Coordinates of C-alpha atoms and ligand atoms in Angstrom, one line a residue:
M1 CA -123.7 116.3 46.4
I2 CA -120.1 116.8 45.9
Y3 CA -119.6 120.5 45.3
A4 CA -116.6 121.1 43.0
D5 CA -117.7 124.5 41.6
Y6 CA -116.3 127.0 44.1
A7 CA -115.1 129.3 41.2
A8 CA -118.8 129.7 40.2
T9 CA -119.9 130.6 43.8
T10 CA -119.3 129.5 47.3
P11 CA -121.7 129.1 50.1
V12 CA -121.9 131.9 52.7
D13 CA -119.7 131.1 55.6
P14 CA -122.0 130.8 58.8
R15 CA -119.7 133.3 60.6
V16 CA -120.5 135.8 57.8
V17 CA -124.2 135.2 58.2
N18 CA -123.9 135.8 61.9
A19 CA -122.0 139.1 61.4
M20 CA -124.8 140.2 58.9
M21 CA -127.8 139.1 61.0
P22 CA -128.1 142.3 63.3
Y23 CA -128.1 144.5 60.2
F24 CA -131.4 143.2 58.8
T25 CA -133.6 143.7 61.8
E26 CA -131.8 145.6 64.6
V27 CA -129.4 148.0 62.8
F28 CA -131.6 148.5 59.8
G29 CA -131.2 152.2 59.2
N30 CA -130.4 153.8 56.0
A31 CA -126.6 154.6 56.0
S32 CA -127.5 158.0 54.4
S33 CA -129.9 159.1 57.2
T34 CA -128.7 161.5 59.7
H35 CA -130.7 160.1 62.9
R36 CA -129.3 157.6 65.2
A37 CA -130.5 154.6 63.3
G38 CA -128.9 155.9 60.2
L39 CA -125.7 156.7 62.0
M40 CA -125.4 153.2 63.4
A41 CA -125.6 151.8 59.9
Q42 CA -123.2 154.4 58.7
Q43 CA -120.8 153.3 61.3
A44 CA -121.1 149.6 60.2
V45 CA -120.4 150.6 56.6
L46 CA -117.3 152.7 57.8
E47 CA -115.9 149.8 59.7
A48 CA -116.5 147.4 56.8
R49 CA -114.8 149.9 54.5
A50 CA -111.8 150.3 56.7
S51 CA -111.4 146.5 57.1
I52 CA -111.5 146.0 53.2
A53 CA -109.4 149.0 52.4
A54 CA -106.8 147.4 55.0
D55 CA -106.9 144.2 53.2
I56 CA -105.7 145.7 49.9
G57 CA -103.7 148.7 51.0
A58 CA -106.4 151.2 49.9
R59 CA -107.7 154.5 51.4
L60 CA -111.1 154.7 52.8
T61 CA -112.2 157.0 50.0
E62 CA -110.9 154.8 47.4
L63 CA -113.6 152.1 47.7
V64 CA -117.0 152.1 45.9
F65 CA -119.4 149.3 47.2
T66 CA -121.3 147.7 44.2
S67 CA -123.6 144.8 43.7
G68 CA -120.8 142.6 42.6
A69 CA -117.9 142.4 40.2
T70 CA -119.9 142.8 37.0
E71 CA -121.2 146.1 38.1
A72 CA -117.7 147.1 39.4
I73 CA -116.1 146.2 36.0
N74 CA -118.7 148.0 34.1
L75 CA -118.3 151.1 36.3
A76 CA -114.5 151.1 36.1
V77 CA -114.2 150.5 32.3
L78 CA -117.2 152.6 31.0
G79 CA -116.8 155.2 33.7
C80 CA -113.0 155.7 32.9
A81 CA -113.6 155.8 29.2
R82 CA -116.5 158.2 29.4
H83 CA -114.6 160.5 31.7
N84 CA -111.6 160.5 29.4
S85 CA -113.5 160.8 26.2
G86 CA -111.6 163.8 24.9
G87 CA -108.0 162.4 25.6
R88 CA -106.6 158.9 25.4
R89 CA -109.2 156.4 24.3
H90 CA -107.5 153.2 23.5
I91 CA -108.1 150.2 25.7
V92 CA -106.1 147.0 25.9
T93 CA -107.3 143.8 27.6
A94 CA -106.7 140.0 27.2
A95 CA -108.5 137.6 25.1
T96 CA -109.1 135.5 28.2
E97 CA -111.0 138.0 30.3
H98 CA -114.4 137.5 31.9
P99 CA -117.4 138.3 29.7
A100 CA -118.0 141.3 32.1
M101 CA -114.8 142.9 31.0
L102 CA -114.9 141.6 27.2
D103 CA -118.4 142.9 26.7
S104 CA -117.8 146.1 28.3
V105 CA -114.8 146.9 26.1
R106 CA -116.8 145.5 23.0
Y107 CA -119.6 148.1 23.8
L108 CA -116.9 150.8 23.9
E109 CA -115.4 149.7 20.7
Q110 CA -118.9 150.0 19.1
H111 CA -118.9 153.5 20.4
G112 CA -115.5 154.7 18.8
H113 CA -112.9 153.5 21.2
P114 CA -110.0 151.5 19.7
V115 CA -109.5 148.2 21.6
T116 CA -106.8 145.7 21.5
F117 CA -107.3 142.2 22.8
V118 CA -103.9 140.6 23.6
G119 CA -103.3 136.9 23.3
V120 CA -101.9 134.5 25.8
D121 CA -99.4 131.6 25.5
A122 CA -100.3 128.0 25.8
N123 CA -100.4 128.3 29.6
G124 CA -102.7 131.3 29.5
V125 CA -100.2 133.8 30.5
V126 CA -100.5 137.2 28.7
D127 CA -97.9 137.5 26.0
M128 CA -95.7 140.5 27.2
D129 CA -94.3 141.2 23.8
E130 CA -97.7 141.5 22.3
L131 CA -98.8 143.7 25.1
Q132 CA -95.7 145.9 24.9
Q133 CA -96.6 146.4 21.1
A134 CA -100.2 147.1 21.8
I135 CA -99.8 149.9 24.4
T136 CA -99.3 153.3 22.8
D137 CA -99.2 156.8 24.1
Q138 CA -103.0 156.9 23.4
T139 CA -103.7 154.0 25.6
L140 CA -106.0 155.0 28.4
L141 CA -106.4 151.7 30.2
V142 CA -104.8 148.4 30.3
S143 CA -107.0 145.7 32.1
I144 CA -105.7 142.3 32.8
M145 CA -107.5 139.8 35.2
A146 CA -105.4 138.8 38.3
V147 CA -106.7 135.1 38.3
N148 CA -108.6 133.4 35.4
N149 CA -111.8 132.1 36.4
E150 CA -111.7 129.1 34.1
T151 CA -108.2 127.8 34.6
G152 CA -106.9 129.6 37.8
V153 CA -103.8 131.0 36.0
K154 CA -102.4 133.9 37.6
Q155 CA -100.9 136.9 35.8
D156 CA -97.8 139.0 36.9
L157 CA -99.7 142.0 37.9
A158 CA -96.5 144.0 38.9
A159 CA -94.9 143.6 35.5
L160 CA -98.2 144.4 33.7
S161 CA -98.9 147.4 35.7
A162 CA -95.2 148.6 35.2
L163 CA -95.6 148.3 31.4
A164 CA -98.9 150.2 31.5
H165 CA -97.5 153.0 33.6
H166 CA -94.4 153.4 31.5
H167 CA -96.7 154.4 28.6
G168 CA -98.8 156.7 30.8
A169 CA -101.9 154.3 30.9
L170 CA -103.9 153.2 34.0
F171 CA -103.8 149.7 35.0
M172 CA -106.8 147.8 36.1
T173 CA -107.3 144.2 37.2
D174 CA -110.4 142.1 37.7
A175 CA -109.4 140.3 41.1
T176 CA -112.7 138.5 41.4
Q177 CA -111.0 135.1 41.6
A178 CA -108.1 136.5 43.6
W179 CA -109.3 138.6 46.4
G180 CA -108.7 136.9 49.7
K181 CA -106.9 134.1 48.0
M182 CA -103.6 135.7 47.5
P183 CA -102.0 138.8 49.0
I184 CA -103.0 142.0 47.0
N185 CA -101.6 145.5 47.8
V186 CA -102.6 148.1 45.3
D187 CA -99.5 150.0 45.8
A188 CA -97.0 147.1 45.7
L189 CA -98.6 145.8 42.5
G190 CA -99.3 149.2 40.9
I191 CA -103.1 148.8 40.6
D192 CA -105.2 151.8 39.8
L193 CA -108.6 150.0 39.4
L194 CA -109.5 146.7 41.1
T195 CA -112.8 144.8 41.2
F196 CA -114.1 141.9 43.2
S197 CA -117.2 140.3 44.5
G198 CA -118.4 138.7 47.8
H199 CA -119.9 135.4 46.6
K200 CA -116.6 134.0 45.4
L201 CA -115.1 134.3 48.9
Y202 CA -118.0 132.8 51.2
G203 CA -119.7 136.2 51.3
P204 CA -123.2 137.2 50.2
K205 CA -124.3 137.3 46.4
G206 CA -125.0 140.7 45.1
T207 CA -122.0 142.4 46.9
G208 CA -118.7 143.6 45.6
A209 CA -116.5 146.5 45.4
L210 CA -114.4 148.7 43.1
Y211 CA -111.1 150.1 44.2
V212 CA -110.3 153.5 42.4
R213 CA -106.8 155.1 42.9
T214 CA -107.1 158.7 43.9
R215 CA -103.8 159.9 44.8
K216 CA -101.5 162.8 44.0
E217 CA -99.2 160.8 41.9
R218 CA -101.8 159.0 39.9
S219 CA -105.6 159.4 40.1
C220 CA -108.6 157.7 38.3
S221 CA -111.5 159.8 37.4
L222 CA -114.8 158.0 36.6
E223 CA -118.1 159.1 35.2
P224 CA -121.0 157.4 37.3
L225 CA -123.3 155.0 35.5
Q226 CA -126.2 155.4 37.8
F227 CA -127.6 158.6 39.2
G228 CA -129.7 159.4 42.3
G229 CA -128.7 160.1 45.9
G230 CA -125.2 160.6 45.3
Q231 CA -123.9 157.6 47.6
E232 CA -120.3 156.4 47.3
R233 CA -119.0 159.9 46.5
G234 CA -121.4 160.4 43.6
L235 CA -120.0 157.3 41.7
R236 CA -122.6 154.7 42.7
S237 CA -126.0 156.1 43.7
G238 CA -128.4 153.9 45.5
T239 CA -129.1 153.0 49.1
L240 CA -126.2 151.0 50.5
N241 CA -126.7 147.4 51.2
V242 CA -125.6 147.5 54.9
P243 CA -126.0 143.8 55.6
G244 CA -124.2 142.9 52.3
I245 CA -121.4 145.3 52.9
V246 CA -121.0 144.0 56.5
G247 CA -120.9 140.4 55.1
L248 CA -118.4 141.3 52.4
A249 CA -116.1 142.7 55.0
E250 CA -116.3 139.9 57.2
A251 CA -115.8 137.5 54.4
G252 CA -112.7 139.4 53.5
R253 CA -111.5 139.4 57.1
L254 CA -111.9 135.7 57.5
A255 CA -110.3 134.9 54.2
H256 CA -107.2 137.2 55.0
S257 CA -106.9 135.8 58.5
S258 CA -106.4 132.3 57.3
M259 CA -105.0 132.8 53.7
D260 CA -101.9 130.9 54.0
E261 CA -103.3 127.8 55.8
E262 CA -106.4 127.7 53.5
H263 CA -104.4 127.9 50.4
A264 CA -102.1 125.0 51.4
R265 CA -105.0 122.8 52.3
I266 CA -107.0 123.6 49.2
A267 CA -103.9 123.3 46.8
G268 CA -103.2 119.9 48.4
L269 CA -106.7 118.6 47.6
R270 CA -106.6 120.1 44.0
D271 CA -103.2 118.8 43.3
A272 CA -104.1 115.3 44.6
F273 CA -107.3 115.2 42.5
E274 CA -105.4 116.4 39.3
A275 CA -102.6 113.9 39.8
A276 CA -105.2 111.1 40.2
M277 CA -107.0 112.3 37.0
I278 CA -103.9 112.4 34.9
A279 CA -102.9 108.8 36.1
T280 CA -106.4 107.3 35.7
C281 CA -108.0 109.2 32.8
G282 CA -105.1 110.6 31.0
V283 CA -106.5 114.2 31.2
V284 CA -104.4 117.2 30.3
A285 CA -104.5 119.8 33.1
N286 CA -104.7 123.2 31.5
G287 CA -102.3 126.0 32.7
C288 CA -100.7 123.6 35.3
A289 CA -97.2 124.6 34.3
V290 CA -97.6 128.2 35.6
G291 CA -98.7 129.9 38.8
R292 CA -102.3 129.1 39.6
S293 CA -104.9 129.9 42.1
A294 CA -105.0 126.9 44.6
T295 CA -108.8 126.4 43.9
T296 CA -109.0 125.6 40.3
S297 CA -108.2 122.6 38.0
N298 CA -109.4 122.8 34.3
M299 CA -108.8 119.5 32.5
T300 CA -109.2 118.3 28.9
F301 CA -110.4 114.8 28.5
G302 CA -109.1 112.6 25.7
E303 CA -110.5 112.2 22.1
G304 CA -113.6 110.0 22.1
I305 CA -114.8 111.1 25.5
D306 CA -118.4 112.5 25.3
L307 CA -118.6 114.8 28.2
D308 CA -122.4 114.9 28.2
I309 CA -122.4 111.1 28.8
L310 CA -119.5 111.4 31.4
L311 CA -121.7 114.1 33.3
M312 CA -124.8 111.9 33.0
H313 CA -122.9 109.4 35.3
L314 CA -122.2 112.2 37.8
P315 CA -125.6 113.7 38.7
H316 CA -124.4 114.2 42.2
V317 CA -121.4 116.4 41.3
A318 CA -121.5 120.0 40.8
V319 CA -118.8 121.0 38.2
S320 CA -118.6 123.5 35.4
K321 CA -118.2 123.1 31.6
G322 CA -116.3 126.4 31.2
S323 CA -117.4 129.1 33.7
A324 CA -120.8 129.3 35.1
C325 CA -121.5 132.5 33.2
S326 CA -120.8 130.8 29.8
S327 CA -121.5 127.1 30.6
T328 CA -125.0 127.4 29.3
K329 CA -123.7 128.7 26.0
A330 CA -122.8 126.1 23.3
K331 CA -119.6 127.8 22.3
P332 CA -116.4 126.3 23.2
S333 CA -114.4 128.3 25.9
H334 CA -112.8 131.3 24.6
V335 CA -110.3 131.0 27.3
L336 CA -109.1 127.5 26.2
T337 CA -109.2 128.3 22.5
A338 CA -107.0 131.5 23.3
M339 CA -104.6 129.1 25.0
G340 CA -104.4 127.2 21.7
R341 CA -106.7 124.2 22.4
T342 CA -108.8 123.3 19.5
P343 CA -112.6 123.9 19.7
A344 CA -113.1 120.1 20.1
E345 CA -110.5 120.0 22.9
A346 CA -112.2 123.0 24.6
G347 CA -115.5 121.2 24.3
R348 CA -114.0 118.2 26.1
S349 CA -112.9 120.3 29.2
L350 CA -114.2 120.6 32.6
R351 CA -113.4 123.0 35.4
F352 CA -113.2 121.6 38.9
S353 CA -112.8 124.0 41.7
F354 CA -112.4 123.5 45.5
G355 CA -112.7 125.6 48.6
R356 CA -113.2 126.1 52.3
F357 CA -115.7 123.2 52.7
S358 CA -114.1 120.6 50.5
T359 CA -112.8 117.6 52.3
D360 CA -110.3 114.9 51.6
D361 CA -113.4 112.4 51.5
D362 CA -115.1 114.6 48.9
V363 CA -112.0 114.6 46.8
Q364 CA -111.5 110.7 47.1
T365 CA -115.1 110.0 46.2
L366 CA -114.9 112.3 43.3
I367 CA -111.7 110.7 42.0
A368 CA -113.4 107.2 42.2
D369 CA -116.8 108.4 40.7
L370 CA -115.0 110.3 37.9
T371 CA -112.9 107.4 37.0
T372 CA -116.0 105.2 36.7
A373 CA -117.8 107.7 34.7
H374 CA -114.8 108.2 32.5
E375 CA -114.7 104.6 31.8
N376 CA -118.4 104.4 30.9
A377 CA -118.1 107.6 28.6
R378 CA -115.2 105.9 27.0
L379 CA -117.3 102.8 26.1
G380 CA -120.3 105.0 25.3
V381 CA -122.5 103.4 28.1
L382 CA -125.5 105.6 29.2
P383 CA -126.6 105.4 32.9
A384 CA -129.2 102.9 33.6
Ligands
PLP1 C1 -113.2 136.7 37.0 C2 -114.5 137.1 37.1 N1 -114.9 138.4 36.9 C3 -116.1 138.8 37.1 C4 -117.2 138.0 37.6 C5 -118.6 138.4 37.7 O1 -118.8 138.7 39.2 P1 -120.2 138.7 39.7 O2 -120.9 137.4 39.7 O3 -119.9 139.3 41.1 O4 -120.8 139.7 39.0 C6 -116.8 136.6 37.8 C7 -117.9 135.7 38.1 O5 -118.1 134.6 37.5 C8 -115.5 136.2 37.8 O6 -115.1 134.9 37.9

């Protein structure tokens, strides 16, 4: 198999597995218990928290461990809105966000919160004029993702947060596709709420975290969404997933220790792949004119290319039609249509994404196989 779907999920790095192993069988205590076994688990969680906090410039008390980015986004958005129910209520987000964000704010909209979805330009960059007009002194939260999961397009977080803060609103970013792949410092970028997950960064599935700014100058207060033992300062009750948290921190540590080299190598693979596909198949690379994450290439194939036939010729290639979360849905990508692609063009688009274990050989084989599949799809030839 050629795996070209790292934006959907990544294999767990064997070093992460090794770091986690003792916490299944040896240090298995409940991190809330006060006996020695519990204290050992607590110590592991503390070290993991310190490591992740250092990666993003957070304080220890500002991190909440969750089961992934979806949970973290729901807690951030619903928790923030519910806590502030009497004051500011307006929420601003972008049309190209992940469904975890879009559906959370749509839920709030149904419950009386005014919501504005701002548009993006042809490259997928948030329209700053539209954003400026959308934010008012009633805006509670502006949430714009750091890196788009379908295109890899990056947003200018410092400029976005400055605009939000100018109007007294909080600034949140979904950094699920950015954490460990680009430097993120919550102070330098003015981030008040930040979410990410482990499985996009060679960590275990079912792990993630929410950063919640709690400082004198600006603080976010959230209502919890789940109740019970009061773990994570009462914001997220439930027994801590100690092996998962250790794995999350180790994944973050490994990624941050080799970020520049890994970025350069993967960008090289992605760019070579993209250039070859433009040359041989005449694809249009979506969002390629602006800053993108190194991993991702989203391309639209030409008119007359039936993607289903093309993919039938590539049973050994793992690639996404849109994002993994929406690739089973028949609807064309909301991200590409927001960028001005027609529904038909969006329907002829694929997301390829590369990562730590992608090799030059993989990419060369992919280029050759895809070129052949493209020719077959152009001629309408079905696989034998
Ligand atoms: C940008 C973005 N946000 C949120 C999520 C949801 O993350 P999780 O799978 O950890 O719930 C994803 C995963 O596809 C994503 O790419």
